[in-house]
Short mmCIF file of C-alpha atoms and ligand atoms in Angstrom, two decimals:
data_model
loop_
_atom_site.label_atom_id
_atom_site.label_comp_id
_atom_site.label_asym_id
_atom_site.label_seq_id
_atom_site.Cartn_x
_atom_site.Cartn_y
_atom_site.Cartn_z
CA MET A 16 105.62 137.80 141.80
CA GLY A 17 102.58 136.05 140.34
CA LEU A 18 101.19 135.34 143.81
CA ALA A 19 97.63 136.68 143.41
CA ASN A 20 96.86 133.56 141.35
CA HIS A 21 99.23 131.16 143.07
CA PRO A 22 97.43 127.88 143.95
CA GLU A 23 98.90 127.79 147.47
CA VAL A 24 97.77 131.35 148.20
CA ILE A 25 94.27 130.62 146.85
CA LYS A 26 94.11 127.49 148.98
CA ALA A 27 95.24 129.44 152.05
CA LEU A 28 92.47 131.99 151.50
CA GLN A 29 89.95 129.14 151.37
CA THR A 30 91.23 127.41 154.50
CA GLY A 31 91.55 130.82 156.20
CA ALA A 32 87.88 131.53 155.51
CA GLU A 33 86.86 128.12 156.81
CA LYS A 34 88.88 128.59 159.97
CA TYR A 35 88.25 132.28 160.74
CA GLY A 36 85.20 133.23 158.65
CA VAL A 37 85.38 135.88 155.95
CA GLY A 38 85.21 139.21 157.77
CA SER A 39 86.97 140.22 160.97
CA GLY A 40 83.71 141.62 162.36
CA ALA A 41 85.24 144.60 164.17
CA ALA A 42 88.21 146.89 164.60
CA HIS A 43 91.43 145.38 166.00
CA LEU A 44 91.01 146.92 169.46
CA ILE A 45 87.42 145.68 169.81
CA SER A 46 87.41 142.03 168.74
CA GLY A 47 88.71 142.05 165.16
CA HIS A 48 92.29 141.00 165.96
CA SER A 49 92.61 137.28 165.25
CA THR A 50 95.42 134.78 165.75
CA ALA A 51 96.02 135.01 161.98
CA HIS A 52 96.79 138.75 162.29
CA HIS A 53 98.97 138.11 165.31
CA ALA A 54 100.97 135.35 163.63
CA LEU A 55 101.46 137.43 160.47
CA GLU A 56 102.70 140.40 162.53
CA GLU A 57 105.25 138.21 164.29
CA GLU A 58 106.45 136.66 161.04
CA LEU A 59 106.79 140.09 159.45
CA ALA A 60 108.85 141.32 162.42
CA GLU A 61 111.28 138.48 161.87
CA PHE A 62 111.25 139.04 158.09
CA THR A 63 112.03 142.75 158.41
CA GLY A 64 114.46 142.34 161.32
CA ARG A 65 112.49 144.73 163.50
CA GLN A 66 111.07 144.52 167.02
CA ARG A 67 107.44 144.69 166.01
CA THR A 68 105.00 145.22 163.16
CA LEU A 69 101.40 146.38 162.88
CA ILE A 70 98.89 145.42 160.19
CA PHE A 71 96.75 148.13 158.60
CA SER A 72 93.76 147.55 156.34
CA THR A 73 95.45 149.33 153.40
CA GLY A 74 98.74 150.99 152.57
CA TYR A 75 96.96 154.29 152.18
CA MET A 76 95.73 154.04 155.75
CA ALA A 77 99.12 152.91 157.06
CA ASN A 78 100.78 156.02 155.64
CA LEU A 79 98.03 158.30 156.93
CA GLY A 80 98.21 156.65 160.35
CA VAL A 81 101.98 156.83 160.79
CA ILE A 82 102.42 160.40 159.60
CA ALA A 83 99.44 161.87 161.45
CA THR A 84 100.50 160.06 164.65
CA LEU A 85 104.11 161.23 164.63
CA LEU A 86 103.48 164.78 163.49
CA GLY A 87 101.12 167.54 164.56
CA LYS A 88 100.87 171.24 163.79
CA ASN A 89 104.34 171.85 165.28
CA GLY A 90 105.94 169.21 163.07
CA ALA A 91 107.37 169.32 159.58
CA ILE A 92 107.33 166.67 156.88
CA PHE A 93 109.81 166.51 154.02
CA GLN A 94 108.63 164.57 151.01
CA ASP A 95 110.26 163.60 147.76
CA LYS A 96 108.35 165.32 144.96
CA LEU A 97 107.41 161.95 143.47
CA ASN A 98 106.14 160.34 146.69
CA HIS A 99 102.95 158.30 146.57
CA ALA A 100 99.74 160.28 147.14
CA SER A 101 99.04 158.46 150.42
CA MET A 102 102.13 159.97 152.05
CA ILE A 103 101.28 163.41 150.70
CA ASP A 104 97.75 163.05 152.12
CA GLY A 105 99.15 161.82 155.46
CA GLY A 106 101.19 165.01 155.64
CA LEU A 107 98.14 167.14 154.89
CA LEU A 108 96.03 165.33 157.49
CA SER A 109 98.69 165.77 160.17
CA GLY A 110 98.65 169.56 159.86
CA ALA A 111 102.46 169.56 159.82
CA LYS A 112 104.37 171.97 157.61
CA LEU A 113 104.68 170.24 154.22
CA GLN A 114 107.93 170.61 152.31
CA ARG A 115 108.52 168.78 149.05
CA TYR A 116 112.13 168.42 147.94
CA LEU A 117 113.19 167.86 144.34
CA HIS A 118 113.13 164.21 143.31
CA ALA A 119 116.07 162.32 144.90
CA ASP A 120 117.89 165.66 145.26
CA MET A 121 119.83 165.66 148.52
CA SER A 122 120.96 169.28 148.34
CA SER A 123 117.34 170.34 147.94
CA LEU A 124 116.45 168.30 151.05
CA LYS A 125 119.42 169.59 153.09
CA GLN A 126 118.53 173.17 152.28
CA LYS A 127 114.96 172.68 153.49
CA LEU A 128 116.03 170.79 156.63
CA SER A 129 118.62 173.41 157.63
CA SER A 130 116.13 176.23 157.53
CA CYS A 131 113.47 174.35 159.51
CA HIS A 132 113.16 174.59 163.29
CA ALA A 133 110.08 172.42 163.81
CA GLU A 134 109.77 170.35 166.99
CA THR A 135 109.50 167.03 165.17
CA LYS A 136 110.72 166.36 161.65
CA LEU A 137 110.06 163.42 159.35
CA VAL A 138 111.54 162.64 155.95
CA ALA A 139 109.31 160.29 153.95
CA THR A 140 110.15 158.55 150.68
CA ASP A 141 109.05 155.74 148.42
CA GLY A 142 111.68 152.94 148.29
CA VAL A 143 110.95 152.17 144.63
CA PHE A 144 109.08 155.11 143.08
CA SER A 145 105.71 153.82 141.95
CA MET A 146 105.41 155.70 138.65
CA ASP A 147 109.12 155.99 137.69
CA GLY A 148 110.56 152.69 138.93
CA ASP A 149 113.80 154.21 140.20
CA ILE A 150 115.15 153.61 143.71
CA ALA A 151 115.46 156.32 146.38
CA PRO A 152 118.98 157.27 147.61
CA ILE A 153 118.24 155.81 151.04
CA ASN A 154 121.90 155.63 152.11
CA ASP A 155 122.17 159.41 151.73
CA LEU A 156 118.77 159.98 153.29
CA ALA A 157 119.79 157.94 156.35
CA ALA A 158 123.02 159.93 156.80
CA ILE A 159 121.21 163.26 156.47
CA THR A 160 118.29 162.42 158.76
CA ASN A 161 120.70 161.07 161.36
CA GLN A 162 122.67 164.31 161.27
CA HIS A 163 119.51 166.45 161.54
CA GLN A 164 117.83 164.31 164.25
CA THR A 165 114.94 163.63 161.93
CA TRP A 166 112.71 160.58 161.52
CA LEU A 167 113.10 158.62 158.26
CA MET A 168 110.25 156.60 156.80
CA VAL A 169 110.42 154.38 153.71
CA ASP A 170 107.29 153.20 151.89
CA ASP A 171 108.50 150.06 150.16
CA ALA A 172 105.26 149.01 148.46
CA HIS A 173 107.14 148.25 145.24
CA GLY A 174 110.33 146.88 146.79
CA ILE A 175 109.21 144.37 149.44
CA GLY A 176 108.88 140.90 147.94
CA VAL A 177 110.45 141.85 144.61
CA ILE A 178 114.01 142.93 145.36
CA GLY A 179 116.62 142.16 148.00
CA GLU A 180 117.70 138.81 149.42
CA GLN A 181 114.61 136.73 150.29
CA GLY A 182 112.52 139.62 148.95
CA LYS A 183 113.43 141.82 151.91
CA GLY A 184 113.10 144.88 149.73
CA THR A 185 114.94 148.07 148.96
CA LEU A 186 116.56 148.41 152.39
CA ASP A 187 118.12 144.97 152.07
CA GLN A 188 119.35 145.71 148.56
CA LEU A 189 121.04 148.90 149.84
CA ASN A 190 122.38 147.22 153.03
CA MET A 191 120.34 149.47 155.30
CA THR A 192 119.20 148.39 158.75
CA ALA A 193 116.50 149.37 161.24
CA ASN A 194 119.00 151.83 162.75
CA ASP A 195 119.29 153.67 159.45
CA VAL A 196 115.56 153.65 158.68
CA PRO A 197 113.42 153.50 161.84
CA ILE A 198 110.05 153.34 160.01
CA LEU A 199 109.36 150.83 157.25
CA MET A 200 106.02 150.44 155.54
CA GLY A 201 105.09 147.65 153.12
CA THR A 202 101.92 146.57 151.35
CA PHE A 203 100.36 143.20 150.60
CA GLY A 204 98.47 144.34 147.50
CA LYS A 205 101.47 144.29 145.14
CA ALA A 206 104.13 141.54 145.33
CA PHE A 207 102.31 139.59 148.06
CA GLY A 208 99.28 139.28 145.78
CA THR A 209 96.77 139.77 148.63
CA PHE A 210 95.55 142.96 150.32
CA GLY A 211 96.49 145.22 153.23
CA ALA A 212 99.71 146.64 154.62
CA PHE A 213 102.06 146.77 157.59
CA VAL A 214 104.34 149.14 159.44
CA ALA A 215 107.54 147.77 161.01
CA GLY A 216 109.70 149.43 163.64
CA ALA A 217 110.67 149.64 167.28
CA GLU A 218 108.38 148.45 170.06
CA SER A 219 107.74 152.07 171.13
CA LEU A 220 106.74 153.14 167.60
CA ILE A 221 104.26 150.28 167.20
CA GLU A 222 102.81 150.80 170.68
CA THR A 223 102.32 154.50 169.88
CA LEU A 224 100.53 153.61 166.64
CA ILE A 225 98.22 151.18 168.45
CA GLN A 226 97.31 153.90 170.94
CA SER A 227 97.01 156.81 168.53
CA ALA A 228 96.79 155.96 164.82
CA ARG A 229 93.17 156.74 163.97
CA THR A 230 93.32 154.79 160.69
CA TYR A 231 94.25 151.73 162.77
CA ILE A 232 91.82 152.24 165.64
CA TYR A 233 88.65 153.38 163.88
CA THR A 234 88.32 150.92 161.04
CA THR A 235 87.42 147.26 160.58
CA ALA A 236 90.41 144.93 160.79
CA LEU A 237 91.67 143.28 157.62
CA PRO A 238 89.72 140.04 156.96
CA PRO A 239 91.58 137.31 158.89
CA ALA A 240 91.34 134.99 155.87
CA ILE A 241 93.41 137.56 153.98
CA ALA A 242 95.95 137.66 156.80
CA HIS A 243 96.08 133.86 156.66
CA ALA A 244 96.65 133.89 152.86
CA THR A 245 99.32 136.59 153.30
CA ARG A 246 101.24 134.27 155.64
CA THR A 247 101.47 131.82 152.75
CA SER A 248 102.55 134.62 150.38
CA LEU A 249 105.29 135.56 152.83
CA LYS A 250 106.60 131.98 152.89
CA LEU A 251 106.62 131.92 149.07
CA ILE A 252 108.35 135.29 148.92
CA ILE A 253 111.09 134.19 151.33
CA LYS A 254 111.92 131.18 149.16
CA GLY A 255 111.35 133.03 145.88
CA ASN A 256 114.94 133.98 144.95
CA GLU A 257 114.62 131.97 141.75
CA GLN A 258 111.49 133.88 140.69
CA ARG A 259 113.18 137.18 141.53
CA GLU A 260 116.20 136.25 139.40
CA HIS A 261 113.84 135.28 136.59
CA LEU A 262 112.14 138.67 136.88
CA GLN A 263 115.51 140.46 136.76
CA THR A 264 116.37 138.53 133.59
CA LEU A 265 113.08 139.61 132.03
CA ILE A 266 113.72 143.25 133.01
CA LYS A 267 117.19 143.18 131.38
CA LYS A 268 115.78 141.51 128.28
CA PHE A 269 113.03 144.11 128.01
CA LYS A 270 115.43 147.03 128.46
CA GLN A 271 117.85 145.68 125.85
CA GLY A 272 115.06 145.08 123.35
CA ALA A 273 113.58 148.52 124.00
CA GLU A 274 116.96 150.14 123.44
CA GLN A 275 117.30 148.35 120.11
CA LEU A 276 113.90 149.72 119.13
CA GLY A 277 115.05 153.21 120.13
CA LEU A 278 112.32 153.53 122.80
CA ASN A 279 112.41 156.40 125.27
CA LEU A 280 112.46 154.35 128.51
CA MET A 281 113.03 156.06 131.85
CA PRO A 282 116.12 155.06 133.90
CA SER A 283 114.66 152.16 135.92
CA ASP A 284 116.10 148.75 136.81
CA THR A 285 112.93 147.53 138.50
CA ALA A 286 109.76 145.81 137.26
CA ILE A 287 108.24 149.26 136.61
CA GLN A 288 109.42 150.35 133.15
CA PRO A 289 107.81 153.64 132.10
CA LEU A 290 107.84 154.75 128.47
CA LEU A 291 107.38 158.51 128.10
CA VAL A 292 104.70 159.50 125.56
CA ASN A 293 103.88 163.11 126.36
CA ASN A 294 101.10 163.45 123.83
CA VAL A 295 97.95 162.30 125.66
CA GLU A 296 96.04 161.38 122.51
CA LYS A 297 98.91 159.26 121.25
CA LEU A 298 99.31 157.72 124.71
CA LEU A 299 95.68 156.57 124.75
CA SER A 300 95.78 155.18 121.23
CA LEU A 301 98.97 153.28 122.10
CA LYS A 302 97.30 151.84 125.18
CA ASN A 303 94.24 150.79 123.16
CA ASN A 304 96.35 149.35 120.38
CA LEU A 305 98.33 147.27 122.90
CA GLN A 306 95.12 146.14 124.57
CA GLN A 307 93.81 144.88 121.22
CA GLN A 308 97.03 142.93 120.84
CA GLY A 309 96.46 141.37 124.29
CA TYR A 310 98.62 143.56 126.56
CA ILE A 311 97.34 145.48 129.57
CA VAL A 312 99.53 148.54 130.01
CA GLY A 313 98.52 151.51 132.17
CA ALA A 314 98.34 154.94 130.55
CA ILE A 315 99.43 157.29 133.33
CA ARG A 316 98.42 160.93 133.02
CA SER A 317 98.34 164.11 135.07
CA PRO A 318 97.73 164.55 138.01
CA THR A 319 99.22 161.11 138.86
CA VAL A 320 102.40 162.27 137.09
CA PRO A 321 103.31 165.87 136.20
CA ALA A 322 101.75 167.14 132.94
CA GLY A 323 104.26 166.66 130.14
CA SER A 324 105.58 163.39 131.58
CA GLU A 325 102.64 161.18 130.59
CA ARG A 326 103.68 157.59 130.12
CA LEU A 327 102.88 153.99 129.40
CA ARG A 328 103.64 152.21 132.66
CA ILE A 329 104.90 148.82 131.56
CA THR A 330 104.94 146.45 134.52
CA LEU A 331 106.73 143.12 134.33
CA SER A 332 105.93 140.08 136.46
CA ALA A 333 107.81 136.97 137.54
CA ALA A 334 104.84 135.09 136.06
CA HIS A 335 105.88 136.27 132.58
CA GLU A 336 108.10 134.20 130.29
CA ALA A 337 110.88 135.33 127.97
CA GLN A 338 108.61 134.87 124.95
CA HIS A 339 106.09 137.31 126.47
CA ILE A 340 108.80 139.98 126.51
CA GLU A 341 109.68 139.33 122.87
CA LYS A 342 106.02 139.53 121.87
CA LEU A 343 105.50 142.66 123.95
CA LEU A 344 108.44 144.34 122.22
CA SER A 345 107.10 143.57 118.75
CA ALA A 346 103.59 144.63 119.85
CA LEU A 347 105.09 147.93 121.07
CA ALA A 348 106.96 148.40 117.81
CA SER A 349 103.83 147.86 115.73
CA ALA A 350 101.68 150.02 118.03
CA LEU A 351 104.19 152.86 117.75
CA LYS A 352 104.28 152.54 113.97
CA GLU A 353 100.49 152.58 113.69
CA THR A 354 99.97 155.57 115.98
CA SER A 355 102.83 157.73 114.73
C1 PLP B 401 100.01 150.96 146.25
C2 PLP B 401 100.81 151.91 147.06
C3 PLP B 401 100.32 152.41 148.29
C4 PLP B 401 98.92 152.15 148.77
O1 PLP B 401 98.72 150.86 149.20
P1 PLP B 401 97.23 150.28 149.22
O2 PLP B 401 97.34 149.05 150.03
O3 PLP B 401 96.87 150.04 147.80
O4 PLP B 401 96.36 151.33 149.86
C5 PLP B 401 101.14 153.22 149.04
N1 PLP B 401 102.37 153.56 148.62
C6 PLP B 401 102.86 153.12 147.43
C7 PLP B 401 104.23 153.54 147.02
C8 PLP B 401 102.09 152.29 146.62
O5 PLP B 401 102.57 151.88 145.46
#
């Protein structure tokens, strides 16, 4: 969304630092919780349409905190094979039985759920998958978890701010409510352009996290100046429909151009547009070639993605212009020619 360099967000960080200082000085439950954190939590509750939210210092810690709080050794966690590492690690930390179902494959999930008799069960999924850019079948997940009396958690790090009306994310885009998905996690480091994360849910969930989530309790609170800047990001996100439409136009333009070039794009309609290049040497020379032409494109390898599915992770931004897409496409074409 181009917010990390937005003048209003930069200004808010400066005024936040003047008002609150730079660091929070302590954990939330000691004296680190400022009025900036409190105001942001209330605004996020309204934004997500949930009773309450809780700020964590990073998304990684939010996922660890939620999963390890809800599940213990007698629990079971069901994870999409392509889930972000922080949810996988949360599952490991909790000691719960870890079951990974095939990517977006509901019969694989149902099979695993039916044969599981754990006390507490949680299905966890990315909203927008971080390395593939596709969207989880949350409607189906909600129906299945409801039927199996299982918690459902969505990590919407790549959906919140970028898709949905007012940037309300993947759940909004799929018309899902808090009843369908009781646990929502979002981060500030991506579309918000700042740093940190939040968990949104029912009063009882948030109260339980405050009492028990060790990654909330035993760490220094997010700098209040960052919370203050994030409040400004949130305001810009809410009124950013025009920027989101612009981004969607760029995504369509890129996909059309890539198809004309015969590029092997993965099936994604989001800002994450991976191009499979499963020869690691070629992948790295493509990345370097693009960098020399002025384009920063991540070369994603194993173990971040399965070996054999190495890729260029092309990431579009609302701060890009149509001409950037045209130039990127011709840079890609020439890079591919030179490295073939
Ligand atoms: C970036 C990301 C995280 C981690 O968030 P941080 O704030 O960077 O720790 C978690 N989940 C997903 C899907 C992400 O993309």
